[in-house]
XYZ file of C-alpha atoms in Angstrom:
694
model
C 19.393 15.299 -27.015
C 19.883 12.183 -24.872
C 17.530 9.467 -25.987
C 16.112 6.709 -23.731
C 18.556 3.921 -23.119
C 17.924 0.748 -25.038
C 15.695 -1.588 -23.051
C 17.711 -4.173 -21.143
C 17.727 -7.762 -22.262
C 16.051 -8.662 -18.959
C 12.804 -7.159 -20.217
C 9.954 -9.139 -21.677
C 10.136 -10.303 -25.322
C 8.979 -7.634 -27.772
C 9.623 -4.760 -25.402
C 13.402 -5.016 -25.813
C 13.380 -5.145 -29.605
C 16.194 -2.979 -30.966
C 13.817 -1.880 -33.730
C 12.118 0.327 -31.127
C 15.317 1.926 -29.817
C 15.978 5.674 -30.018
C 12.543 6.803 -31.152
C 12.070 10.570 -31.314
C 14.878 12.992 -32.151
C 18.557 12.307 -31.462
C 21.156 15.037 -32.068
C 24.765 14.696 -33.157
C 27.375 16.140 -35.539
C 25.182 19.049 -36.594
C 22.246 16.922 -37.688
C 19.189 15.401 -36.084
C 17.730 11.947 -36.602
C 13.970 11.490 -36.209
C 12.591 7.974 -35.763
C 8.815 7.374 -35.682
C 7.043 4.029 -35.305
C 3.910 3.235 -37.314
C 3.147 -0.340 -38.220
C 0.542 0.494 -40.857
C 1.727 3.778 -42.413
C 2.443 4.030 -46.128
C 4.306 7.356 -45.912
C 5.611 9.734 -43.226
C 7.168 13.165 -43.565
C 8.511 15.707 -41.077
C 7.385 19.309 -41.502
C 9.568 22.144 -40.155
C 8.010 25.408 -38.947
C 9.157 28.937 -38.390
C 10.435 29.566 -34.852
C 7.815 32.264 -34.233
C 4.932 31.509 -36.592
C 3.735 27.945 -35.986
C 1.465 28.125 -39.034
C 4.355 28.843 -41.402
C 5.857 25.602 -42.733
C 9.364 26.392 -43.974
C 10.587 22.950 -45.062
C 9.853 19.233 -45.024
C 11.604 15.904 -45.498
C 10.342 12.366 -46.064
C 11.053 9.546 -43.611
C 12.111 6.180 -44.969
C 11.131 2.764 -43.570
C 14.081 1.087 -41.820
C 12.384 -2.084 -40.525
C 10.167 -3.121 -37.651
C 7.599 -0.423 -38.434
C 10.119 2.371 -37.809
C 10.520 5.315 -40.213
C 13.618 7.502 -40.085
C 15.229 10.656 -41.443
C 18.563 12.330 -40.669
C 18.672 16.027 -41.542
C 20.258 19.343 -40.482
C 16.727 20.749 -40.365
C 16.377 19.172 -36.909
C 18.411 21.276 -34.489
C 17.898 22.509 -30.908
C 14.745 24.616 -30.817
C 13.297 23.376 -34.123
C 9.482 23.325 -34.223
C 8.280 20.327 -36.177
C 5.347 18.003 -36.838
C 4.830 14.763 -38.721
C 2.307 13.849 -41.384
C 1.343 10.196 -41.738
C -0.504 8.519 -44.592
C -1.856 5.003 -44.631
C -4.729 2.717 -45.596
C -8.370 3.430 -44.904
C -10.639 0.979 -43.141
C -11.966 0.039 -39.690
C -9.582 1.158 -36.970
C -7.421 3.335 -39.225
C -7.671 7.142 -39.109
C -4.780 8.210 -41.344
C -4.925 11.657 -42.929
C -1.857 12.894 -44.813
C -2.866 16.532 -44.181
C -3.038 16.329 -40.375
C -0.086 17.755 -38.441
C 0.818 15.435 -35.571
C 3.176 15.723 -32.620
C 6.006 13.246 -32.165
C 5.052 10.929 -29.249
C 8.670 11.128 -28.035
C 9.096 14.917 -28.238
C 10.652 16.512 -25.145
C 9.006 19.862 -25.733
C 5.781 21.267 -27.192
C 4.785 24.646 -28.621
C 1.138 25.607 -28.849
C -0.533 27.242 -31.816
C -4.204 26.820 -30.878
C -6.383 24.672 -28.603
C -5.542 21.411 -30.383
C -2.770 22.740 -32.627
C 0.621 21.704 -31.278
C 4.161 21.449 -32.600
C 6.934 19.263 -31.264
C 10.142 21.047 -30.274
C 13.682 19.647 -30.362
C 15.210 19.898 -26.876
C 18.829 19.141 -25.925
C 18.077 18.649 -22.227
C 21.514 19.352 -20.795
C 21.609 20.084 -17.056
C 24.230 20.273 -14.306
C 23.055 18.134 -11.401
C 26.036 19.217 -9.334
C 26.533 15.774 -7.893
C 23.137 15.851 -6.125
C 21.833 12.286 -5.789
C 18.387 10.876 -5.246
C 17.461 10.639 -1.533
C 16.402 6.976 -1.892
C 14.151 7.030 1.186
C 13.498 3.449 2.380
C 9.901 2.419 1.857
C 9.273 1.833 5.566
C 10.297 5.431 6.320
C 8.387 6.915 3.382
C 5.565 9.365 4.065
C 3.879 10.517 0.844
C 2.398 14.000 0.508
C 0.027 14.100 -2.474
C -0.610 17.535 -3.901
C -1.207 19.722 -6.940
C 1.911 21.589 -8.016
C 0.104 24.845 -8.718
C -2.332 24.591 -5.836
C 0.346 24.123 -3.180
C 2.187 27.358 -3.949
C -0.364 29.644 -5.621
C -1.285 31.500 -2.413
C 1.757 30.919 -0.200
C 2.802 34.318 1.239
C 6.427 33.212 1.602
C 6.787 32.351 -2.088
C 7.491 35.343 -4.377
C 4.500 36.151 -6.615
C 6.530 35.439 -9.766
C 6.989 31.866 -8.537
C 3.396 31.210 -7.453
C 2.056 28.007 -9.010
C 5.365 27.035 -10.617
C 8.033 24.344 -10.551
C 10.461 26.877 -9.101
C 7.898 27.873 -6.496
C 7.536 24.316 -5.229
C 11.274 24.186 -4.503
C 11.361 27.636 -2.864
C 12.797 27.609 0.690
C 9.378 28.518 2.130
C 7.844 25.354 0.691
C 10.840 23.191 1.583
C 10.606 24.433 5.172
C 6.930 23.444 5.287
C 7.602 19.954 3.965
C 10.513 19.343 6.327
C 8.809 20.791 9.406
C 5.754 18.647 8.713
C 7.882 15.508 8.446
C 6.927 14.108 5.043
C 9.591 12.498 2.858
C 8.134 12.250 -0.644
C 6.052 14.719 -2.651
C 3.636 13.060 -5.073
C 2.631 15.540 -7.762
C -0.642 15.328 -9.643
C 0.056 15.021 -13.384
C 2.836 17.249 -14.704
C 3.112 15.677 -18.159
C 1.849 18.137 -20.756
C -1.959 18.031 -20.790
C -4.959 19.814 -22.310
C -8.431 20.836 -21.181
C -11.372 19.027 -22.789
C -13.596 21.118 -25.116
C -16.711 20.471 -23.003
C -15.024 22.058 -19.965
C -13.945 25.082 -21.974
C -17.557 25.544 -23.066
C -18.502 25.845 -19.365
C -15.679 28.260 -18.609
C -13.842 25.574 -16.629
C -10.427 23.925 -16.909
C -8.912 20.496 -16.440
C -7.098 21.485 -13.249
C -5.927 18.057 -12.129
C -4.263 17.269 -15.461
C -5.463 13.714 -16.165
C -5.670 14.412 -19.917
C -2.177 13.846 -21.271
C -0.871 15.292 -24.540
C 2.624 13.851 -24.403
C 4.436 11.435 -22.095
C 7.862 13.146 -22.257
C 7.102 16.872 -21.997
C 6.617 18.777 -18.717
C 3.487 20.927 -18.569
C 4.660 24.366 -19.685
C 2.002 26.344 -17.808
C 3.581 25.295 -14.491
C 6.850 27.003 -15.434
C 7.643 30.618 -14.602
C 6.750 33.298 -17.135
C 10.414 33.801 -17.932
C 10.955 30.102 -18.681
C 7.848 29.989 -20.860
C 9.105 32.974 -22.860
C 12.462 31.262 -23.374
C 10.803 28.066 -24.574
C 10.651 24.311 -23.869
C 14.384 24.019 -23.135
C 14.015 26.495 -20.255
C 10.821 24.821 -19.020
C 12.603 21.469 -18.773
C 15.561 23.131 -17.084
C 13.252 24.674 -14.452
C 11.658 21.277 -13.826
C 15.057 19.658 -13.314
C 16.072 22.554 -11.075
C 13.034 21.858 -8.898
C 13.987 18.196 -8.605
C 17.581 19.063 -7.725
C 16.597 21.526 -4.979
C 14.102 19.113 -3.434
C 16.712 16.349 -3.529
C 19.207 18.642 -1.793
C 16.654 18.936 1.015
C 16.282 15.144 1.170
C 12.804 15.180 -0.387
C 11.713 12.735 -3.081
C 9.628 13.612 -6.146
C 6.978 11.091 -7.248
C 4.955 11.720 -10.400
C 1.317 10.748 -10.876
C 1.496 9.428 -14.442
C -1.436 8.903 -16.802
C -0.480 6.189 -19.283
C -3.929 4.601 -19.488
C -5.451 7.088 -21.964
C -4.625 10.327 -23.783
C -6.219 13.685 -24.527
C -7.319 12.475 -27.980
C -10.561 11.284 -26.295
C -13.007 9.098 -28.234
C -13.354 8.864 -31.998
C -14.209 12.365 -33.175
C -11.987 13.940 -30.542
C -8.703 15.707 -31.267
C -6.315 13.890 -33.604
C -3.029 15.268 -32.320
C -0.590 12.322 -32.175
C -1.125 8.593 -31.617
C -4.508 8.450 -33.373
C -3.049 9.802 -36.586
C 0.206 7.824 -36.388
C -1.314 4.357 -35.906
C -4.729 4.364 -34.266
C -5.176 0.592 -34.476
C -1.900 -0.126 -32.670
C -2.157 2.444 -29.887
C -5.814 2.262 -28.750
C -8.006 -0.655 -27.676
C -10.712 -1.286 -30.279
C -13.373 -3.641 -31.487
C -12.906 -5.173 -34.936
C -15.056 -2.410 -36.407
C -12.835 0.320 -34.927
C -15.127 1.235 -32.011
C -13.031 2.051 -28.949
C -12.990 -0.235 -25.925
C -12.945 2.388 -23.198
C -11.952 0.943 -19.803
C -10.850 4.335 -18.437
C -14.045 6.376 -18.741
C -12.085 8.989 -20.694
C -12.916 8.025 -24.276
C -9.956 5.828 -25.117
C -7.614 3.274 -23.543
C -3.970 2.720 -24.494
C -3.522 -0.800 -25.879
C -0.579 -2.152 -23.887
C -0.903 -5.522 -25.604
C 1.122 -4.007 -28.486
C 4.892 -3.658 -28.223
C 4.895 -0.094 -29.543
C 2.430 1.209 -26.953
C 4.120 -0.611 -24.075
C 7.566 0.519 -25.181
C 6.363 4.130 -25.380
C 5.315 3.928 -21.728
C 8.490 2.152 -20.647
C 10.737 4.634 -22.458
C 8.850 7.520 -20.859
C 9.404 6.057 -17.397
C 13.098 5.534 -18.091
C 13.419 9.125 -19.304
C 11.829 10.672 -16.212
C 13.676 8.371 -13.811
C 17.025 8.829 -15.556
C 17.267 12.152 -17.365
C 14.965 14.009 -14.974
C 15.922 12.050 -11.826
C 12.413 11.590 -10.385
C 12.093 9.097 -7.541
C 8.892 7.228 -8.271
C 5.623 6.946 -10.135
C 2.006 6.563 -9.135
C 0.220 4.894 -12.061
C -3.272 6.251 -12.643
C -5.814 3.486 -13.435
C -2.974 0.979 -13.488
C -5.268 -1.972 -14.171
C -5.558 -0.685 -17.750
C -1.809 -1.138 -18.222
C -2.118 -4.801 -17.224
C -4.818 -5.767 -19.726
C -3.860 -8.287 -22.410
C -4.942 -8.547 -26.059
C -8.300 -9.935 -24.909
C -8.597 -6.906 -22.564
C -8.335 -9.024 -19.396
C -6.126 -7.952 -16.511
C -3.169 -10.154 -15.627
C -0.544 -9.335 -12.982
C 2.085 -10.996 -15.204
C 1.420 -8.642 -18.099
C 4.712 -8.028 -19.984
C 4.587 -4.286 -19.338
C 3.960 -4.677 -15.594
C 6.812 -7.181 -15.353
C 9.093 -4.952 -17.447
C 8.474 -1.989 -15.133
C 9.515 -4.093 -12.139
C 12.441 -5.878 -13.814
C 14.001 -2.974 -15.728
C 17.398 -2.097 -14.159
C 16.885 1.553 -15.103
C 13.814 1.630 -12.832
C 15.225 -0.453 -9.995
C 15.603 2.451 -7.567
C 12.230 4.124 -8.130
C 9.007 3.604 -6.231
C 6.179 1.992 -8.223
C 2.681 2.681 -6.909
C -0.411 1.332 -8.647
C -3.901 2.744 -8.522
C -5.125 -0.861 -8.815
C -8.364 -0.376 -10.712
C -10.045 1.030 -13.792
C -13.697 1.167 -14.887
C -13.692 -1.873 -17.189
C -14.861 -5.422 -16.483
C -12.646 -7.026 -13.861
C -11.146 -3.628 -13.187
C -10.900 -3.779 -9.392
C -7.550 -5.441 -8.634
C -6.471 -4.241 -5.180
C -3.886 -6.674 -3.818
C -3.167 -8.332 -7.166
C -0.201 -6.416 -8.579
C 2.552 -8.694 -7.318
C 5.973 -8.190 -5.756
C 7.716 -4.901 -6.395
C 4.497 -2.898 -6.476
C 2.865 -0.827 -3.777
C -0.853 -0.158 -4.220
C -3.370 2.444 -3.213
C -5.422 0.550 -0.643
C -9.059 1.552 -1.108
C -10.114 -1.170 1.315
C -8.099 0.621 3.986
C -9.693 3.968 3.095
C -13.219 2.592 3.252
C -12.782 0.676 6.503
C -11.161 3.592 8.317
C -13.851 6.007 7.144
C -16.559 3.553 8.164
C -15.110 3.002 11.623
C -14.738 6.662 12.592
C -17.577 8.212 10.567
C -20.407 6.220 9.013
C -20.440 3.656 11.849
C -20.739 6.496 14.372
C -23.537 8.067 12.341
C -25.308 4.695 12.304
C -24.826 4.220 16.056
C -26.424 7.579 16.810
C -29.569 6.423 15.037
C -29.572 2.749 16.034
C -27.868 2.848 19.475
C -25.029 0.563 18.360
C -22.564 0.462 15.485
C -23.179 -2.012 12.623
C -19.875 -3.916 13.006
C -17.165 -4.652 15.543
C -13.518 -3.600 15.558
C -11.931 -6.625 13.880
C -11.878 -5.344 10.311
C -10.481 -2.004 11.430
C -7.702 -3.752 13.365
C -6.694 -5.724 10.276
C -6.230 -2.481 8.341
C -4.339 -0.891 11.229
C -1.903 -3.826 11.227
C -1.067 -3.719 7.505
C -3.965 -5.365 5.618
C -2.577 -8.903 5.682
C -5.909 -10.136 4.295
C -5.276 -8.129 1.105
C -1.528 -8.392 0.487
C 0.413 -11.654 0.311
C 2.886 -12.514 3.051
C 5.857 -12.197 0.710
C 4.802 -8.640 -0.200
C 4.282 -7.482 3.374
C 2.622 -4.357 4.789
C 4.626 -1.945 2.606
C 2.620 -3.127 -0.399
C -0.207 -1.047 1.067
C -0.271 2.702 0.441
C -2.681 3.742 3.155
C -4.864 6.787 2.613
C -8.035 8.283 4.032
C -8.369 11.068 1.476
C -6.809 11.810 -1.916
C -7.107 14.491 -4.581
C -10.253 12.677 -5.758
C -13.036 12.988 -3.174
C -13.715 14.970 -0.028
C -10.898 16.693 1.808
C -10.391 15.567 5.403
C -12.338 18.527 6.759
C -15.189 18.013 4.303
C -15.276 14.309 5.159
C -16.334 15.207 8.717
C -18.540 18.156 7.657
C -20.766 16.900 4.822
C -23.069 13.923 4.379
C -23.440 14.446 0.617
C -21.447 15.963 -2.241
C -21.997 19.565 -3.363
C -20.723 19.655 -6.949
C -23.129 22.044 -8.682
C -20.215 24.275 -9.647
C -18.904 21.528 -11.934
C -21.617 22.138 -14.517
C -23.084 18.612 -14.409
C -26.118 19.168 -12.141
C -24.349 17.434 -9.229
C -24.267 14.125 -11.142
C -20.479 13.794 -11.138
C -18.353 12.624 -8.234
C -18.851 9.674 -5.910
C -22.215 9.272 -4.223
C -20.869 6.913 -1.536
C -18.359 8.823 0.570
C -18.645 7.185 4.010
C -18.636 10.689 5.454
C -20.510 12.137 8.454
C -21.382 15.783 9.061
C -21.814 15.232 12.838
C -25.118 17.053 13.029
C -25.018 19.918 10.523
C -24.371 19.992 6.784
C -21.346 22.142 6.052
C -20.404 25.306 7.948
C -21.818 25.755 11.433
C -21.235 27.888 14.524
C -22.252 25.095 16.897
C -19.132 24.624 19.020
C -20.131 21.132 20.139
C -20.351 19.968 16.515
C -17.099 21.708 15.609
C -15.305 20.075 18.540
C -16.409 16.566 17.598
C -15.468 17.234 13.968
C -11.966 18.266 15.046
C -11.587 15.094 17.082
C -12.827 12.996 14.162
C -10.101 14.543 11.980
C -7.509 13.714 14.635
C -8.754 10.124 14.791
C -8.537 9.746 11.022
C -5.054 11.248 10.888
C -3.914 9.234 13.894
C -5.091 6.011 12.271
C -3.388 6.894 8.985
C -0.034 7.841 10.474
C 0.134 5.033 13.057
C -0.901 2.182 10.738
C 1.504 -0.368 9.267
C 2.080 0.396 5.582
C 3.064 3.503 3.633
C 0.949 6.532 4.633
C -0.207 9.086 2.062
C -1.323 12.485 3.322
C -3.278 14.799 1.025
C -1.873 18.323 0.809
C -3.843 20.697 3.014
C -5.346 18.030 5.244
C -2.653 18.803 7.805
C -4.436 22.074 8.478
C -7.995 21.084 7.601
C -8.596 22.750 4.235
C -12.067 22.677 2.677
C -13.476 22.523 -0.863
C -16.930 23.446 0.454
C -18.257 19.930 -0.058
C -17.103 19.486 -3.668
C -15.794 15.916 -3.936
C -14.739 16.152 -7.603
C -12.988 19.502 -7.947
C -10.964 18.449 -11.013
C -12.274 21.355 -13.075
C -11.643 24.254 -10.672
C -8.410 26.197 -11.010
C -9.336 28.712 -8.331
C -9.275 29.528 -4.638
C -11.562 26.521 -4.150
C -8.645 24.190 -4.856
C -5.576 26.309 -4.067
C -4.237 25.789 -0.558
C -4.870 28.653 1.847
C -1.983 29.464 4.194
C -4.030 31.721 6.486
C -4.947 29.454 9.381
C -7.151 29.728 12.458
C -5.806 28.544 15.841
C -7.548 25.156 15.536
C -5.871 24.608 12.173
C -2.459 25.314 13.669
C -3.274 22.789 16.405
C -4.177 20.190 13.789
C -0.891 20.849 11.994
C 0.938 20.312 15.293
C -0.826 16.950 15.698
C 0.376 15.809 12.260
C 3.923 16.945 13.047
C 3.810 15.061 16.332
C 2.359 11.891 14.827
C 4.990 11.813 12.109
C 7.720 12.228 14.703
C 6.216 9.334 16.664
C 6.270 7.243 13.500
C 9.939 8.044 12.882
C 10.956 7.327 16.461
C 9.051 4.068 16.911
C 9.992 1.344 14.399
C 7.259 -0.930 15.767
C 4.831 1.347 13.881
C 6.474 0.757 10.493
C 7.220 -2.953 9.996
C 8.766 -4.080 6.715
C 7.400 -7.637 6.891
C 4.402 -9.416 8.339
C 5.263 -11.434 11.447
C 4.802 -15.194 11.096
C 3.458 -17.447 13.802
C 6.209 -19.210 15.774
C 8.921 -17.673 13.569
C 11.401 -14.860 14.139
C 10.974 -12.447 11.217
C 13.482 -9.558 11.136
C 11.976 -6.080 10.620
C 8.476 -7.291 11.415
C 6.264 -6.276 14.327
C 4.878 -8.954 16.622
C 1.336 -7.908 17.435
C -0.826 -8.697 20.427
C -4.420 -7.673 20.956
C -6.198 -6.945 24.225
C -9.671 -5.770 25.166
C -10.582 -2.899 27.485
C -10.042 -5.166 30.504
C -6.444 -5.917 29.552
C -7.379 -9.468 28.541
C -6.508 -11.169 25.249
C -9.167 -10.369 22.674
C -11.738 -13.098 22.203
C -13.428 -13.904 18.890
C -16.650 -12.525 20.310
C -14.940 -9.235 21.164
C -13.527 -8.912 17.635
C -16.944 -9.109 16.022
C -19.336 -7.658 18.631
C -20.533 -4.163 17.579
C -21.148 -3.319 21.239
C -17.431 -3.745 22.032
C -15.383 -1.437 19.854
C -12.450 -0.939 22.216
C -9.046 -2.388 21.434
C -5.542 -2.357 22.885
C -2.987 -2.980 20.149
C 0.564 -3.884 21.173
C 3.283 -4.011 18.508
C 6.845 -5.089 19.306
C 9.603 -4.710 16.718
C 11.996 -7.499 15.761
C 15.167 -5.428 15.356
C 17.327 -5.636 12.281
C 18.650 -2.097 11.785
C 17.155 -0.242 14.786
C 16.829 -0.715 18.541
C 14.015 -2.789 20.018
C 10.776 -0.867 20.368
C 7.269 -1.649 21.623
C 4.146 0.501 21.528
C 0.604 0.291 22.876
C -2.242 1.926 20.976
C -5.701 2.190 22.530
C -8.570 2.574 20.054
C -12.065 3.347 21.350
C -14.721 3.379 18.638
C -17.944 4.504 20.333
C -19.091 7.924 21.514
C -19.555 6.725 25.080
C -16.540 7.147 27.390
C -15.076 4.030 28.927
C -12.289 2.821 31.184
C -9.386 0.718 30.021
C -7.133 -1.512 32.121
C -3.611 -1.470 30.708
C -2.383 -5.006 29.905
C 0.210 -6.804 31.982
C 2.901 -8.007 29.587
C 6.128 -9.748 30.465
C 8.994 -7.271 30.388
C 6.790 -4.170 30.400
C 7.204 -2.028 33.511
C 5.498 1.156 32.430
C 3.584 2.857 29.605
C 4.815 6.303 28.580
C 2.065 8.474 26.984
C 3.055 9.716 23.530
C -0.126 11.086 21.943
C -3.899 11.341 22.372
C -6.543 12.327 19.845
C -8.654 13.644 22.730
C -6.312 16.628 23.108
C -7.059 19.773 21.091
C -3.298 20.367 20.862
C -0.571 17.758 21.422
C 0.247 17.499 25.116
C 3.786 18.370 26.158
C 4.028 15.410 28.543
C 1.951 13.223 30.827
C 2.828 10.914 33.733
C 3.726 7.321 32.927
C 1.242 4.551 33.680
C 1.844 1.058 35.001
C 0.468 -2.285 33.827
C -2.902 -2.847 35.482
C -3.669 0.859 35.797
C -7.200 1.891 34.881
C -7.218 4.739 32.356
C -10.292 6.870 31.565
C -10.843 7.018 27.797
C -13.164 9.602 26.204
C -15.574 8.573 23.459
C -14.185 8.024 19.937
C -10.520 8.500 20.714
C -7.020 7.026 20.292
C -4.130 6.959 22.760
C -0.517 6.011 21.984
C 2.020 4.798 24.572
C 5.545 3.481 24.412
C 5.840 0.273 26.408
C 9.071 0.143 28.439
């Protein structure tokens, strides 16, 4: 079995210690070597189990200390397919939870076999695979369009995917799914967690499941339940092979695979929860604790990985290197990434050794690194603070865009005018320069309006409040502040006027997302307006509520056509996807020089930026070519429900404005006559209009 490469000398001190090299099982010359780290253990042994009966221990062997907290054994008992566990003994006292009778999984195991709910065995996996010369697509960040989805949910009900492949790794790479991704125009598929995970006991008691998968068992093993039945019968080797086959087929189609990775906590929960691996191996070293052993939980999930220790940080780094190298994935989205950047005093620092190591490691140089830049601990909100090399989920973008098109409109209906002007919205549209440093540029911002967590796009325009009773927590879970607007009726309605304005609101939200500077992230199913019936925290529903439906009404097909069209406009117009922020009085290659005009075609005044009564903007972006031809666009944004008229600006060198897209259209228009500078254009209420300036 290939082991993670030794950390490069460029990494931070401690993380590149050779003592921590080659943890887990390595195979060679008919024997296997198991290396396990525990800084406080007094004894470790490996226990070998029958291939079929995971309760039948057939042999064991002691591990010997070899320095640096590492224990090791070389034995012919460890061979491909061997089921094994480790037992660890050590001192008692605050923070230690050693029990020599507990069977624990190897944190570095590449495969798992399940005996009971919390009864797991590690499995030795060789991991060989023929990649056939297929390389990573390496999509440039400025051309990246992320499609965030649940692996099972995307394929479970697709009529073009054979039933045996529904909800599986193989199903995601089926030609029917590839055709959908390519016809839509996305470049990179971001999968909700696919590391092996477990469902919490409290959910099982309610007959529910941890559907999203943010409850990791092991950082190296793919989740077996997403493999086909045949692969599961054959065992972990076949499951890993199916996963790699999925990656290869998607790469052949030019599509990237990004994994949502959960390194901030594990499924062992709080003290008293399952003791399946890290807690029994060295609880004090792997989890953040008070002096008395009480957990410091900054994740809201019962425990928090202590990345101030070399062993915990190296575990994460080795996992990343494995998935990026051996499995060839293209990027990672780090769940609750602020937790990873907390030091020994539990304070976040952007220069944390692990965060720097992830950026500086040569083995990770070609992968995308996306931070969810917050957790639930003190000082946990860190949007904009992750430094060069990172992109970040931009919650400020999400909130401002939702406010502008939804909650502001709701407010205006009741108070005759919106609460704020258009200035803050324009800043988000142009790349959030007030959040991300100049040297990082607009591509540091991963723009999103919806994500797996929260309302779907359709529910965002259809519900004022969450409807989570089906989660078994009396509607207490899920966000209470959603910045949503039901447009006059809560949930389903037959009122065509309400339905029409909802459809336009969805087009405005999608238009903003896909025409903004930054990296757009589209949530799977939003392209055809899927609903979760108002549930904004559907993490525990593995059912038709969360699986994508592929049976679409005419309006849903129209919405899909709008997304296709917008993504084509983004590809064809480099002014919409600048790499750098433009600088005043400087020529910056691959930036977009932006100009702002009001509805009269005049340069925006300060008063117009901030006046809630004037929410109409003409945004002109001109590229500064480096690798593509010169391009200039005009985007009209009108943020009130009253129609208006707009005078197109007169700009030196611009002879005409060619219409490209309008959110006022139920379906994308085939073509429209060009306009000239100075023309007066009628603009319906709450709408967007894109032109190419020629």
